[in-house]
């Protein structure tokens, strides 16, 4: 049979050739060592932690090699696609500050970046494969294929359309022409020339050397609706988008022999592959893939709502991506993860287990290192979306809020009170009269009112001893004096020697004052708290303790 005749019969409207595509999508002018990577999700909804992590990796690899990071949408499975799927994915990736060089909305020179818009490209390549005798149409119906499967099962043979079972391989041009003229539907299959008894060896960037049997199955390259399944689509896309490094789920690894056969049949140079282990989660005693359906912490909205900083999530990803990252970060705590050199060989070969507590801990440390101004502006942005009343308040008291956030911050060991923006209000609400004098105020203050000693301490201390202009040392000396005057020991050590001699120690005494003005038993530095509250607020609060 003349393959060109068959190619023209199957794809009569395709006039462009692979050579035309090669010219259209020129080799990228890249620096030596630069990587072109891509994230290629289906548009099935919002990104979740699993694919946010999966996209972090190619983004990092492209950015740090001065390369290109592409977002490509794989929507050939129309059943799973949702209407605004592309926008949602882009929104999430941008929220995480991923640097995307080419995507379906901003475009680029290697598009379209949505697979269903690339049909012509796939058909050009399909036509080429037919023309060189490496692909043929198959007219087998569903029930015939089922029958074949049953027969192979009965005979305990490998399942698939291969070798002697590849019935349509043998069709003549005339037979094919007749079937097409009769309107029979067909799929295009690879004419595999692999040998299952031989092995193929390839190098995976994460897993190293891999040996697998060659592919000998005549897999489907184009479905009857003209849309290619993943294999041909990704070969065409990655080739003409000039992708150098494919990062994808490791469930694709068993298909690599088929994919490599296809890359080779098309005459394209295969890219490097890095098969990534998915983000797992511990579910009781079992370990499974993180799931959007089962795990609330899989949704990115969980982090938005809680106000966990984007950078903290990325620091967490960095720590699971490369085993040596944490050590580096410990030595360089003020640097961005972007300054670390990531490599595939430092990726875990067993699946990373998602650990929310670790992420929270990273977030706590991260937030403690920000300046008060940075925390303020991020908090403001978060509150604008999730806590409007608090937003109004901190917007109104900008400088005051920054000063509150600055207590015990710019010191060698800053406080690590909160791990997210949503927790901050719980730590500072008492500093604002608007929140302090709420409906529970009286109930809180009854505690002091009913405690005679505490009641007296608070009133007397502010009447006689407290002066807002005192520096910290003077303030503390006066506090000690007041303490002794009230029968408390100004030395914890002395108090411990003979507690019966005192009503309590300076710890109890200062606690009374702390509770008196904040109604909390734990706050950051009391001197700073009092100074920031200021005389008016203090007097107003003390006067409520009748
Ligand atoms: N759409 C495929 C998936 O979501 C992409 C695989 C790839 O990155 O090549 O699994």
XYZ file of C-alpha atoms and ligand atoms in Angstrom:
556
model
C 0.000 0.000 0.000
C 1.136 3.505 -0.683
C 1.272 5.174 2.717
C 0.938 8.633 1.263
C -2.347 7.663 -0.382
C -3.607 6.386 2.944
C -2.463 9.568 4.694
C -4.356 11.678 2.157
C -7.404 9.485 2.463
C -7.479 9.861 6.269
C -6.527 13.514 6.498
C -7.544 15.091 3.161
C -7.707 18.622 4.572
C -4.310 18.642 6.193
C -1.887 20.402 3.905
C 0.722 21.620 6.361
C 3.635 19.381 7.232
C 5.824 18.800 10.235
C 8.472 20.885 8.483
C 6.028 23.814 8.462
C 5.435 23.392 12.190
C 9.158 23.221 12.851
C 9.497 26.573 11.119
C 6.512 28.077 12.903
C 7.632 27.038 16.372
C 11.290 27.887 16.232
C 13.836 26.562 18.650
C 13.876 28.828 21.623
C 16.936 30.943 22.060
C 17.864 29.930 25.557
C 20.878 30.209 27.780
C 22.928 27.086 28.103
C 21.267 24.934 30.755
C 17.975 26.840 30.722
C 14.946 24.611 31.141
C 11.546 24.883 29.532
C 8.999 23.279 31.832
C 5.268 23.119 31.990
C 2.357 22.388 34.230
C -0.375 20.648 32.281
C -3.543 20.217 34.319
C -7.005 19.363 33.117
C -9.423 22.233 33.688
C -11.423 20.379 36.296
C -11.606 23.052 38.997
C -9.464 24.837 41.508
C -5.900 23.809 42.065
C -5.391 21.772 45.246
C -2.315 21.246 47.373
C -1.310 18.166 45.366
C -1.131 20.002 42.055
C 0.023 23.259 43.602
C 3.063 21.292 44.739
C 3.300 19.540 41.362
C 3.409 22.938 39.650
C 5.830 24.441 42.169
C 8.510 22.051 40.927
C 8.552 22.992 37.203
C 8.136 26.653 38.107
C 11.179 26.562 40.347
C 13.238 24.638 37.789
C 12.380 27.068 34.989
C 12.880 30.191 37.048
C 16.194 29.267 38.530
C 17.618 28.219 35.161
C 16.419 31.397 33.431
C 14.088 29.232 31.431
C 10.414 29.280 30.582
C 7.455 27.986 32.562
C 4.305 27.203 30.601
C 0.768 26.580 31.743
C -0.876 24.249 29.255
C -4.428 23.121 29.632
C -5.151 19.500 28.829
C -8.842 19.524 28.076
C -9.137 16.640 25.669
C -11.280 14.809 28.192
C -14.287 17.084 27.814
C -16.389 15.222 30.370
C -14.177 16.437 33.186
C -13.658 20.001 31.979
C -15.546 22.825 33.697
C -16.515 26.143 32.121
C -14.116 28.588 33.844
C -11.520 25.923 34.633
C -8.647 27.811 33.014
C -9.335 31.062 34.859
C -9.554 29.272 38.203
C -6.242 27.529 37.724
C -4.514 30.719 36.645
C -5.985 32.628 39.565
C -4.663 30.067 42.047
C -1.209 29.892 40.509
C -0.972 33.659 40.410
C -2.124 33.912 44.012
C 0.872 31.763 44.845
C 3.006 34.163 42.881
C 4.143 31.620 40.314
C 5.958 33.197 37.429
C 4.140 31.888 34.379
C 5.737 32.882 31.076
C 3.164 31.478 28.671
C -0.424 30.519 29.341
C -3.777 30.253 27.552
C -4.862 33.742 28.513
C -1.698 35.835 28.116
C -0.559 33.675 25.213
C 2.957 33.253 23.872
C 4.702 32.231 20.642
C 4.175 28.509 21.079
C 0.428 28.338 21.520
C -2.423 27.733 21.504
C -1.983 26.587 25.085
C -5.252 24.672 25.243
C -5.205 21.233 23.703
C -8.626 21.319 22.062
C -7.393 24.311 20.050
C -4.400 22.365 18.756
C -6.263 19.801 16.716
C -4.619 20.800 13.448
C -1.148 20.279 14.913
C -2.087 16.797 16.108
C -3.527 15.913 12.721
C -0.410 17.122 10.912
C 1.674 14.784 13.056
C -0.888 11.962 12.731
C -0.843 12.331 8.964
C 2.937 12.198 8.986
C 2.894 8.973 11.015
C 0.508 7.402 8.514
C 2.640 8.590 5.626
C 5.723 6.829 6.989
C 3.801 3.645 7.783
C 3.816 4.084 11.553
C 0.081 4.568 12.060
C -3.080 3.056 10.622
C -6.822 3.338 11.051
C -8.625 0.760 13.148
C -12.328 0.092 12.668
C -12.800 -2.399 15.501
C -15.997 -1.847 17.456
C -16.274 -1.782 21.248
C -17.747 -5.303 21.365
C -14.946 -6.693 19.191
C -12.384 -5.210 21.518
C -14.233 -6.627 24.544
C -14.233 -10.011 22.896
C -10.511 -9.742 22.238
C -9.899 -8.866 25.883
C -11.940 -11.863 27.058
C -10.123 -14.175 24.700
C -6.733 -12.938 25.927
C -7.848 -13.346 29.534
C -8.997 -16.900 28.868
C -5.711 -17.719 27.204
C -3.830 -16.000 30.023
C -2.161 -13.723 27.525
C -1.277 -10.079 27.787
C -4.245 -7.810 27.199
C -4.064 -5.395 24.295
C -4.161 -4.689 20.604
C -0.815 -6.013 19.454
C 0.930 -8.447 17.112
C -1.372 -11.086 15.717
C -4.345 -9.486 17.500
C -3.929 -6.180 15.721
C -6.504 -7.097 13.137
C -6.795 -3.786 11.308
C -3.068 -3.657 10.664
C -3.690 -6.049 7.826
C -6.388 -4.068 6.032
C -5.654 -3.115 2.459
C -6.021 0.397 1.101
C -9.177 -0.675 -0.741
C -10.732 -2.158 2.384
C -9.985 0.971 4.357
C -11.339 3.183 1.593
C -14.580 1.194 1.456
C -15.089 1.323 5.177
C -14.531 5.060 5.236
C -16.892 5.577 2.328
C -19.459 3.498 4.242
C -19.155 5.960 7.097
C -17.570 3.507 9.545
C -15.870 5.302 12.391
C -12.201 4.718 13.053
C -9.409 5.486 15.449
C -5.801 5.933 14.498
C -3.378 3.444 16.033
C 0.370 3.374 16.320
C 1.960 0.586 14.309
C 4.291 -0.478 17.070
C 7.541 -2.147 16.165
C 8.557 -2.816 19.751
C 9.309 -6.211 21.199
C 7.835 -6.951 24.612
C 10.659 -9.387 25.336
C 13.249 -6.675 24.995
C 13.865 -3.971 27.550
C 14.176 -0.293 27.159
C 16.420 1.685 29.489
C 15.936 5.331 30.238
C 17.046 7.787 32.827
C 14.495 9.466 35.013
C 15.680 12.664 36.676
C 14.194 11.635 40.017
C 14.271 7.868 39.973
C 17.459 7.323 37.996
C 17.937 4.399 35.612
C 14.744 2.590 34.748
C 14.335 -0.618 32.786
C 10.964 -1.576 31.349
C 9.752 -3.914 28.598
C 9.439 -2.300 25.196
C 5.971 -1.318 24.064
C 4.455 -3.533 21.418
C 0.852 -2.410 21.714
C -0.765 -0.548 18.859
C -2.101 2.148 21.144
C -4.718 4.649 20.050
C -3.173 7.905 18.848
C -6.316 9.686 17.709
C -9.845 8.881 18.839
C -12.817 8.616 16.500
C -13.777 12.244 17.274
C -10.389 13.382 15.974
C -9.057 14.203 19.425
C -5.823 12.544 20.498
C -5.558 10.973 23.939
C -2.752 12.096 26.239
C 0.119 10.297 24.518
C 0.121 11.883 21.062
C -1.117 15.213 22.429
C 1.728 15.554 24.918
C 4.356 14.486 22.369
C 3.164 17.150 19.912
C 2.764 19.791 22.613
C 6.016 19.212 24.422
C 7.899 19.036 21.146
C 6.461 22.143 19.504
C 6.438 24.115 22.736
C 10.104 23.170 22.934
C 9.777 21.752 26.417
C 13.087 20.438 27.707
C 11.949 18.901 30.980
C 8.710 17.073 31.567
C 7.655 16.834 35.193
C 4.583 14.711 35.727
C 2.949 12.231 38.041
C 4.811 8.983 38.382
C 1.728 7.043 37.323
C 2.932 7.823 33.780
C 6.143 5.926 34.213
C 4.824 2.612 32.891
C 3.791 4.404 29.684
C 7.258 5.790 29.017
C 8.239 2.954 26.617
C 5.154 3.737 24.520
C 5.815 7.463 24.715
C 9.455 7.044 23.730
C 8.446 4.912 20.771
C 6.113 7.674 19.720
C 8.695 10.447 20.159
C 11.017 8.394 18.037
C 8.414 7.562 15.363
C 7.639 11.273 14.981
C 11.345 11.973 14.540
C 11.430 14.207 17.629
C 14.065 14.263 20.325
C 12.444 13.239 23.613
C 12.765 15.668 26.520
C 14.110 14.766 29.967
C 11.549 13.192 32.248
C 11.107 13.661 35.968
C 8.367 11.471 37.357
C 7.129 12.928 40.584
C 5.701 11.135 43.524
C 2.376 12.613 44.489
C 1.808 14.404 47.754
C 0.507 11.828 50.170
C -1.375 12.170 53.395
C -1.537 9.958 56.461
C -5.045 8.730 56.981
C -5.073 6.689 60.181
C -2.668 3.873 59.539
C -2.745 4.190 55.758
C -0.897 6.540 53.468
C -2.716 7.727 50.400
C -2.664 10.472 47.776
C -3.945 13.819 49.092
C -7.528 14.234 47.934
C -9.621 17.289 47.196
C -12.717 15.374 48.232
C -11.537 13.847 51.484
C -9.056 16.353 52.919
C -10.150 19.895 53.778
C -6.495 20.916 54.009
C -6.044 19.909 50.367
C -8.030 22.919 49.146
C -6.074 26.109 48.577
C -9.078 28.046 49.918
C -8.306 26.490 53.325
C -5.023 28.454 53.342
C -6.554 31.634 51.939
C -9.241 31.645 54.614
C -6.824 30.918 57.406
C -4.455 33.528 56.092
C -1.433 31.274 55.889
C 1.108 33.298 53.943
C 1.847 32.230 50.394
C 5.566 32.312 51.128
C 5.108 29.892 54.045
C 3.338 27.379 51.814
C 6.152 27.698 49.300
C 8.811 27.313 51.980
C 7.029 24.153 53.005
C 7.020 22.908 49.402
C 10.708 23.744 49.146
C 11.380 21.664 52.251
C 9.653 18.622 50.789
C 11.042 19.120 47.315
C 14.688 18.947 48.336
C 15.951 17.110 51.404
C 18.831 19.574 51.884
C 16.653 22.682 51.807
C 15.859 22.807 55.507
C 19.491 22.695 56.480
C 20.244 25.555 54.091
C 17.306 27.550 55.357
C 18.378 27.120 58.954
C 21.665 28.764 58.006
C 19.962 31.379 55.814
C 16.691 32.127 57.610
C 16.230 35.549 56.101
C 16.702 34.464 52.483
C 13.941 33.603 50.058
C 13.646 29.993 48.948
C 14.363 31.403 45.491
C 18.020 31.691 46.391
C 18.339 27.967 47.011
C 19.567 25.737 44.216
C 17.029 22.945 43.693
C 17.967 19.682 42.003
C 15.997 16.625 41.000
C 18.439 14.225 42.610
C 17.642 15.621 46.047
C 13.977 14.755 45.669
C 12.600 12.057 47.877
C 12.228 8.719 46.137
C 9.368 7.762 48.397
C 6.250 9.934 48.310
C 6.346 13.082 50.443
C 3.796 13.042 53.254
C 1.845 16.204 53.708
C 2.261 17.523 57.242
C 0.033 20.455 58.116
C 1.683 20.931 61.505
C 5.035 21.347 59.862
C 3.599 23.876 57.439
C 2.076 25.787 60.368
C 5.362 25.764 62.177
C 7.165 27.089 59.107
C 4.499 29.771 58.865
C 4.980 30.787 62.492
C 8.697 31.200 61.985
C 8.179 33.027 58.728
C 5.708 35.496 60.237
C 8.002 36.153 63.173
C 10.689 37.334 60.772
C 8.564 39.849 58.894
C 8.627 43.506 59.879
C 5.562 44.855 61.657
C 4.778 46.900 58.544
C 4.838 43.810 56.354
C 2.613 41.902 58.756
C 0.287 44.890 58.866
C -0.134 45.203 55.131
C -0.649 41.465 54.652
C -3.080 41.384 57.552
C -4.983 44.288 56.065
C -5.252 42.501 52.728
C -6.412 39.297 54.409
C -8.940 41.058 56.675
C -10.374 42.983 53.736
C -11.588 39.687 52.357
C -12.316 37.662 55.463
C -13.018 39.999 58.422
C -14.409 43.336 57.312
C -14.959 44.778 60.829
C -11.426 44.035 61.851
C -10.241 45.488 58.568
C -12.035 48.766 59.311
C -10.503 48.902 62.741
C -6.918 48.275 61.764
C -7.295 50.532 58.753
C -8.386 53.334 61.094
C -5.580 52.694 63.596
C -2.760 52.012 61.193
C 0.245 53.273 63.167
C -1.147 51.975 66.451
C -1.629 48.515 64.926
C 1.867 48.496 63.474
C 3.252 49.401 66.913
C 1.274 46.585 68.512
C 2.565 44.149 65.928
C 6.052 45.382 66.604
C 6.108 44.399 70.271
C 8.957 41.923 70.777
C 9.435 41.644 67.027
C 12.672 43.324 66.059
C 14.677 41.392 68.625
C 17.035 38.465 68.403
C 14.348 35.962 69.311
C 11.090 37.426 68.080
C 7.766 36.195 69.474
C 6.090 33.434 67.515
C 2.523 33.945 68.611
C 0.643 33.309 65.412
C 0.999 31.155 62.329
C -1.603 32.878 60.169
C -3.293 36.224 59.684
C -6.593 34.877 60.973
C -5.046 34.271 64.405
C -3.732 37.788 64.906
C -6.990 39.272 66.141
C -7.037 36.753 68.990
C -3.671 38.032 70.085
C -4.295 41.768 69.920
C -8.034 42.450 70.233
C -7.757 43.817 73.774
C -5.645 46.707 72.525
C -8.691 48.245 70.807
C -11.447 49.736 72.953
C -13.943 48.850 70.230
C -13.239 45.164 70.829
C -12.395 45.400 74.503
C -15.719 46.813 75.679
C -17.801 44.110 74.139
C -20.788 42.276 75.574
C -18.541 39.985 77.603
C -16.593 42.789 79.127
C -18.489 42.859 82.431
C -18.268 39.150 82.902
C -14.514 39.306 82.366
C -14.127 42.154 84.822
C -16.233 40.505 87.531
C -13.240 38.328 88.131
C -11.175 41.351 89.190
C -14.025 43.101 90.940
C -14.563 40.087 93.146
C -10.927 39.744 93.972
C -10.297 42.444 96.586
C -6.579 42.356 96.418
C -6.439 42.452 92.673
C -8.971 45.181 92.593
C -6.922 47.296 94.931
C -3.607 46.601 93.241
C -4.889 47.700 89.877
C -6.372 50.935 91.119
C -3.533 51.901 93.441
C -0.823 50.972 91.003
C -2.104 53.279 88.344
C -2.935 56.031 90.872
C 0.354 56.090 92.646
C 3.125 54.285 90.829
C 2.576 54.270 87.093
C 3.963 57.025 84.915
C 3.780 56.560 81.162
C 6.933 58.619 80.690
C 9.134 56.282 82.666
C 11.765 54.366 80.800
C 11.707 50.619 81.149
C 14.213 50.426 84.029
C 12.475 53.111 86.078
C 9.147 51.509 85.361
C 10.419 48.197 86.600
C 11.962 49.668 89.746
C 8.626 51.304 90.573
C 6.812 48.055 89.898
C 9.108 46.327 92.378
C 8.495 49.031 94.930
C 4.724 48.762 94.526
C 5.028 45.030 94.798
C 6.809 45.227 98.159
C 4.373 47.908 99.413
C 1.511 45.518 98.782
C 3.177 42.650 100.618
C 4.371 40.783 97.528
C 7.955 39.760 96.991
C 9.769 41.598 94.212
C 12.102 38.614 93.930
C 10.765 35.306 92.787
C 13.756 33.610 94.386
C 13.074 35.177 97.775
C 9.443 34.294 97.489
C 10.231 30.678 96.760
C 12.476 30.465 99.831
C 9.561 31.243 102.133
C 6.205 31.759 100.420
C 4.423 32.150 103.765
C 6.100 35.537 104.260
C 4.374 37.072 101.200
C 1.005 37.355 99.514
C 2.717 36.318 96.337
C 5.616 37.237 94.077
C 6.142 39.921 91.459
C 4.719 37.449 88.946
C 1.353 37.497 90.718
C 1.544 41.242 91.194
C 2.228 42.052 87.572
C -0.404 39.527 86.561
C -3.008 41.552 88.469
C -2.040 44.634 86.504
C -1.979 42.764 83.216
C -5.417 41.312 83.803
C -6.668 44.658 85.052
C -6.021 46.453 81.803
C -6.222 43.678 79.246
C -8.332 41.008 80.977
C -5.777 38.509 79.720
C -3.343 36.490 81.764
C -0.785 36.309 78.983
C 0.314 39.195 76.786
C 3.578 40.281 75.269
C 5.803 42.689 77.197
C 3.646 44.512 79.777
C 5.710 47.709 79.714
C 5.123 48.017 75.953
C 1.460 47.134 76.254
C 0.866 49.857 78.846
C 2.842 52.418 76.897
C 0.870 51.716 73.747
C -2.523 51.659 75.434
C -1.729 55.070 76.845
C -3.087 56.845 79.916
C -6.579 57.473 78.610
C -7.331 53.902 77.704
C -5.785 52.659 80.933
C -7.822 55.065 83.123
C -10.996 54.175 81.296
C -10.417 50.483 81.907
C -9.328 50.872 85.530
C -12.391 52.976 86.281
C -14.584 50.071 85.319
C -13.174 48.110 88.237
C -15.361 49.622 90.870
N -3.035 16.376 32.111
C -2.094 15.444 32.650
C -2.433 15.210 34.103
O -3.057 16.072 34.713
C -0.707 16.031 32.551
C 0.387 15.081 32.532
C 1.660 15.797 32.131
O 2.053 16.705 32.853
O 2.253 15.461 31.120
O -2.102 14.175 34.629
